[in-house]
Amino acid sequence: MKNILIASSVAILLAACGGRDGADTTITPDDANINLSRYTQGGNKPITIATPNGKLYGYNQFASFYGLWEHNDGKTKELRYRGDKTVNVPQSGRATYVGKAVRWDTIKKQELDNGYSQLEVDFGKRTVSGEIKIPGARRDITLHEGTLRGAEYAGHASVIGNNSGRYEGALYGANAQETAGQVSFSNDSGLNTAFGGTRQ
């Protein structure tokens, strides 16, 4: 599924997990088939991978990836997340996931990769909630309580002055050790953000 949102002259696309992606691979909009297992995994530093017409930029966890793809023309950006979904999701207990957040900074016209994300999952109640903190003079995102169905989750998101957000994502890896997802705002694509993290 891809939704196209326009922010001034910049097209920001949202790519849900799955699609043509494989277990360890992702296919970019310019048809680069990238084996993510060949690149540095884990850690708190983003990776950059050149593609035929752009670059893939983000955080490569052990079982998932989240970030964005940018076309060389500077006009098209696509948020991305993918991974190996957890098959046996815990049925009880709680978990906290802490990680980073990535978006296209419409002010500085570059990737913003130093956001902070935290997601709370209640496996017994099948609910998720959390927050994304964006540094500088930018609005933080609240991930209101949403629903966990299998390994996937979704819910409502907001910032001060804007309640039009939705978020989606999934749990990845053995024993749901990682998460990755994205949040989008129907009336302001400059707020759209990819996020992820590891279980604490």
mmCIF file of C-alpha atoms in Angstrom:
data_model
loop_
_atom_site.group_PDB
_atom_site.id
_atom_site.type_symbol
_atom_site.label_atom_id
_atom_site.label_comp_id
_atom_site.label_asym_id
_atom_site.label_seq_id
_atom_site.Cartn_x
_atom_site.Cartn_y
_atom_site.Cartn_z
ATOM 1 C CA MET A 1 0.000 0.000 0.000
ATOM 2 C CA LYS A 2 1.326 3.438 -0.908
ATOM 3 C CA ASN A 3 -0.302 6.739 -0.080
ATOM 4 C CA ILE A 4 0.939 9.861 -1.857
ATOM 5 C CA LEU A 5 1.001 13.120 0.085
ATOM 6 C CA ILE A 6 2.211 16.458 -1.274
ATOM 7 C CA ALA A 7 4.091 18.979 0.872
ATOM 8 C CA SER A 8 4.754 22.151 -1.128
ATOM 9 C CA SER A 9 6.921 20.892 -4.010
ATOM 10 C CA VAL A 10 8.103 17.743 -2.224
ATOM 11 C CA ALA A 11 6.277 14.449 -2.687
ATOM 12 C CA ILE A 12 6.500 12.275 0.408
ATOM 13 C CA LEU A 13 5.316 8.722 -0.125
ATOM 14 C CA LEU A 14 4.503 6.205 2.565
ATOM 15 C CA ALA A 15 5.523 2.601 2.004
ATOM 16 C CA ALA A 16 4.034 -0.027 4.262
ATOM 17 C CA CYS A 17 6.069 -3.057 5.173
ATOM 18 C CA GLY A 18 5.801 -6.045 2.902
ATOM 19 C CA GLY A 19 5.140 -5.413 -0.772
ATOM 20 C CA ARG A 20 8.048 -6.720 -2.812
ATOM 21 C CA ASP A 21 10.404 -6.892 0.169
ATOM 22 C CA GLY A 22 11.861 -10.258 1.165
ATOM 23 C CA ALA A 23 13.190 -11.631 4.447
ATOM 24 C CA ASP A 24 16.466 -9.683 4.319
ATOM 25 C CA THR A 25 15.883 -7.522 1.264
ATOM 26 C CA THR A 26 14.097 -4.345 0.321
ATOM 27 C CA ILE A 27 13.305 -3.060 -3.151
ATOM 28 C CA THR A 28 13.468 0.710 -3.514
ATOM 29 C CA PRO A 29 11.217 2.787 -5.808
ATOM 30 C CA ASP A 30 14.043 2.853 -8.386
ATOM 31 C CA ASP A 31 14.098 -0.981 -8.350
ATOM 32 C CA ALA A 32 17.319 -1.498 -6.394
ATOM 33 C CA ASN A 33 17.170 -4.899 -4.682
ATOM 34 C CA ILE A 34 19.129 -4.355 -1.459
ATOM 35 C CA ASN A 35 20.221 -7.169 0.839
ATOM 36 C CA LEU A 36 20.153 -5.385 4.192
ATOM 37 C CA SER A 37 21.980 -8.243 5.952
ATOM 38 C CA ARG A 38 25.156 -7.148 4.136
ATOM 39 C CA TYR A 39 25.173 -3.808 5.936
ATOM 40 C CA THR A 40 25.954 -2.890 9.538
ATOM 41 C CA GLN A 41 23.168 -4.036 11.847
ATOM 42 C CA GLY A 42 22.280 -2.763 15.297
ATOM 43 C CA GLY A 43 23.737 0.278 16.970
ATOM 44 C CA ASN A 44 22.603 3.876 17.025
ATOM 45 C CA LYS A 45 24.119 5.123 13.773
ATOM 46 C CA PRO A 46 22.136 5.349 10.533
ATOM 47 C CA ILE A 47 23.329 3.755 7.317
ATOM 48 C CA THR A 48 23.277 5.223 3.802
ATOM 49 C CA ILE A 49 22.990 2.992 0.726
ATOM 50 C CA ALA A 50 23.284 4.425 -2.786
ATOM 51 C CA THR A 51 20.644 3.294 -5.289
ATOM 52 C CA PRO A 52 20.445 3.943 -9.070
ATOM 53 C CA ASN A 53 18.429 7.159 -8.692
ATOM 54 C CA GLY A 54 18.784 8.047 -5.031
ATOM 55 C CA LYS A 55 19.705 6.696 -1.618
ATOM 56 C CA LEU A 56 18.234 4.618 1.191
ATOM 57 C CA TYR A 57 18.849 6.114 4.625
ATOM 58 C CA GLY A 58 17.929 4.854 8.072
ATOM 59 C CA TYR A 59 18.478 2.410 10.906
ATOM 60 C CA ASN A 60 19.255 -1.228 10.142
ATOM 61 C CA GLN A 61 18.306 -3.316 13.157
ATOM 62 C CA PHE A 62 18.953 -7.068 13.291
ATOM 63 C CA ALA A 63 15.443 -8.069 12.191
ATOM 64 C CA SER A 64 14.040 -4.809 10.797
ATOM 65 C CA PHE A 65 14.805 -1.526 9.033
ATOM 66 C CA TYR A 66 13.214 1.927 9.222
ATOM 67 C CA GLY A 67 14.109 5.144 7.450
ATOM 68 C CA LEU A 68 13.524 6.843 4.119
ATOM 69 C CA TRP A 69 14.456 6.689 0.466
ATOM 70 C CA GLU A 70 15.327 9.947 -1.290
ATOM 71 C CA HIS A 71 15.389 10.518 -5.056
ATOM 72 C CA ASN A 72 18.385 12.377 -6.468
ATOM 73 C CA ASP A 73 16.058 15.097 -7.771
ATOM 74 C CA GLY A 74 15.424 16.114 -4.152
ATOM 75 C CA LYS A 75 11.674 16.201 -4.734
ATOM 76 C CA THR A 76 10.587 12.675 -3.868
ATOM 77 C CA LYS A 77 10.993 11.018 -0.476
ATOM 78 C CA GLU A 78 9.496 7.737 0.705
ATOM 79 C CA LEU A 79 9.306 6.613 4.320
ATOM 80 C CA ARG A 80 10.080 2.926 4.677
ATOM 81 C CA TYR A 81 9.996 0.148 7.240
ATOM 82 C CA ARG A 82 10.240 -3.608 6.849
ATOM 83 C CA GLY A 83 11.439 -6.694 8.647
ATOM 84 C CA ASP A 84 10.929 -10.296 9.676
ATOM 85 C CA LYS A 85 7.643 -10.183 11.579
ATOM 86 C CA THR A 86 7.420 -12.006 14.872
ATOM 87 C CA VAL A 87 5.546 -15.291 14.422
ATOM 88 C CA ASN A 88 4.854 -16.150 18.063
ATOM 89 C CA VAL A 89 3.908 -12.854 19.690
ATOM 90 C CA PRO A 90 3.811 -13.043 23.520
ATOM 91 C CA GLN A 91 0.300 -13.340 24.950
ATOM 92 C CA SER A 92 1.019 -11.740 28.312
ATOM 93 C CA GLY A 93 3.302 -9.201 29.936
ATOM 94 C CA ARG A 94 4.494 -5.803 28.784
ATOM 95 C CA ALA A 95 7.454 -4.457 26.844
ATOM 96 C CA THR A 96 9.059 -1.083 26.213
ATOM 97 C CA TYR A 97 10.799 -0.380 22.909
ATOM 98 C CA VAL A 98 13.289 2.469 22.650
ATOM 99 C CA GLY A 99 14.924 3.702 19.471
ATOM 100 C CA LYS A 100 15.219 6.472 16.914
ATOM 101 C CA ALA A 101 12.993 8.377 14.510
ATOM 102 C CA VAL A 102 13.721 9.528 10.949
ATOM 103 C CA ARG A 103 11.958 12.085 8.759
ATOM 104 C CA TRP A 104 12.647 14.536 5.964
ATOM 105 C CA ASP A 105 13.275 17.894 7.624
ATOM 106 C CA THR A 106 11.326 20.421 5.558
ATOM 107 C CA ILE A 107 13.102 23.283 7.346
ATOM 108 C CA LYS A 108 16.716 22.242 6.790
ATOM 109 C CA LYS A 109 15.964 20.232 3.620
ATOM 110 C CA GLN A 110 17.804 17.143 4.819
ATOM 111 C CA GLU A 111 17.273 13.914 6.726
ATOM 112 C CA LEU A 112 16.468 14.366 10.389
ATOM 113 C CA ASP A 113 17.673 11.216 12.124
ATOM 114 C CA ASN A 114 18.107 12.136 15.772
ATOM 115 C CA GLY A 115 14.523 11.815 16.891
ATOM 116 C CA TYR A 116 13.748 9.543 19.854
ATOM 117 C CA SER A 117 10.968 6.964 19.895
ATOM 118 C CA GLN A 118 9.448 4.959 22.719
ATOM 119 C CA LEU A 119 6.665 2.409 22.324
ATOM 120 C CA GLU A 120 4.815 0.637 25.141
ATOM 121 C CA VAL A 121 3.181 -2.708 24.349
ATOM 122 C CA ASP A 122 0.754 -4.554 26.620
ATOM 123 C CA PHE A 123 0.652 -8.080 25.213
ATOM 124 C CA GLY A 124 -2.188 -9.172 27.480
ATOM 125 C CA LYS A 125 -4.480 -6.263 26.591
ATOM 126 C CA ARG A 126 -3.212 -6.192 22.972
ATOM 127 C CA THR A 127 -2.585 -2.436 23.093
ATOM 128 C CA VAL A 128 0.254 -0.107 22.107
ATOM 129 C CA SER A 129 1.039 3.547 22.807
ATOM 130 C CA GLY A 130 4.079 5.777 22.784
ATOM 131 C CA GLU A 131 5.779 8.975 21.766
ATOM 132 C CA ILE A 132 8.266 10.367 19.288
ATOM 133 C CA LYS A 133 10.399 13.264 20.454
ATOM 134 C CA ILE A 134 11.837 15.510 17.741
ATOM 135 C CA PRO A 135 14.760 17.794 18.713
ATOM 136 C CA GLY A 136 14.804 21.537 18.178
ATOM 137 C CA ALA A 137 11.777 23.734 17.592
ATOM 138 C CA ARG A 138 9.629 20.881 16.304
ATOM 139 C CA ARG A 139 6.502 19.283 17.696
ATOM 140 C CA ASP A 140 6.717 15.915 19.434
ATOM 141 C CA ILE A 141 4.318 13.192 18.296
ATOM 142 C CA THR A 142 1.974 11.350 20.655
ATOM 143 C CA LEU A 143 1.079 7.789 19.661
ATOM 144 C CA HIS A 144 -2.282 7.319 21.364
ATOM 145 C CA GLU A 145 -3.409 3.890 22.517
ATOM 146 C CA GLY A 146 -3.842 1.622 19.525
ATOM 147 C CA THR A 147 -4.530 -2.042 18.869
ATOM 148 C CA LEU A 148 -2.082 -4.931 18.475
ATOM 149 C CA ARG A 149 -3.325 -7.607 16.050
ATOM 150 C CA GLY A 150 -0.891 -10.457 15.661
ATOM 151 C CA ALA A 151 2.473 -8.770 15.138
ATOM 152 C CA GLU A 152 0.977 -5.612 13.600
ATOM 153 C CA TYR A 153 -0.363 -2.518 15.331
ATOM 154 C CA ALA A 154 -2.056 0.756 14.415
ATOM 155 C CA GLY A 155 -3.558 3.782 16.104
ATOM 156 C CA HIS A 156 -4.169 7.531 16.180
ATOM 157 C CA ALA A 157 -1.320 10.072 16.410
ATOM 158 C CA SER A 158 -1.248 13.783 17.181
ATOM 159 C CA VAL A 159 0.975 16.801 17.695
ATOM 160 C CA ILE A 160 0.051 20.125 19.289
ATOM 161 C CA GLY A 161 -2.495 21.698 16.966
ATOM 162 C CA ASN A 162 -2.938 18.691 14.677
ATOM 163 C CA ASN A 163 -4.957 15.542 15.416
ATOM 164 C CA SER A 164 -4.964 14.072 11.896
ATOM 165 C CA GLY A 165 -2.182 11.525 12.421
ATOM 166 C CA ARG A 166 -2.244 7.739 12.112
ATOM 167 C CA TYR A 167 0.531 5.325 12.946
ATOM 168 C CA GLU A 168 1.211 1.736 11.961
ATOM 169 C CA GLY A 169 3.985 -0.751 12.530
ATOM 170 C CA ALA A 170 4.896 -4.256 13.559
ATOM 171 C CA LEU A 171 6.962 -6.344 15.953
ATOM 172 C CA TYR A 172 9.960 -8.115 14.476
ATOM 173 C CA GLY A 173 12.412 -10.872 15.287
ATOM 174 C CA ALA A 174 12.375 -13.719 17.791
ATOM 175 C CA ASN A 175 10.300 -12.980 20.903
ATOM 176 C CA ALA A 176 9.284 -9.580 19.485
ATOM 177 C CA GLN A 177 12.713 -8.052 20.120
ATOM 178 C CA GLU A 178 12.286 -5.124 17.703
ATOM 179 C CA THR A 179 9.671 -2.779 16.331
ATOM 180 C CA ALA A 180 9.486 -0.495 13.301
ATOM 181 C CA GLY A 181 6.750 1.625 11.805
ATOM 182 C CA GLN A 182 5.683 5.002 10.505
ATOM 183 C CA VAL A 183 3.344 7.835 11.398
ATOM 184 C CA SER A 184 1.583 9.974 8.800
ATOM 185 C CA PHE A 185 -0.527 13.128 8.925
ATOM 186 C CA SER A 186 -3.171 13.559 6.236
ATOM 187 C CA ASN A 187 -2.918 17.355 6.235
ATOM 188 C CA ASP A 188 0.820 17.891 6.860
ATOM 189 C CA SER A 189 3.260 15.411 5.324
ATOM 190 C CA GLY A 190 6.148 17.354 6.850
ATOM 191 C CA LEU A 191 5.269 15.570 10.100
ATOM 192 C CA ASN A 192 5.489 12.088 8.587
ATOM 193 C CA THR A 193 8.095 10.039 10.443
ATOM 194 C CA ALA A 194 9.546 6.526 10.428
ATOM 195 C CA PHE A 195 10.394 5.071 13.831
ATOM 196 C CA GLY A 196 11.681 1.921 15.464
ATOM 197 C CA GLY A 197 13.459 0.477 18.435
ATOM 198 C CA THR A 198 14.556 -2.524 20.443
ATOM 199 C CA ARG A 199 12.951 -4.200 23.430
ATOM 200 C CA GLN A 200 14.399 -3.066 26.740
#
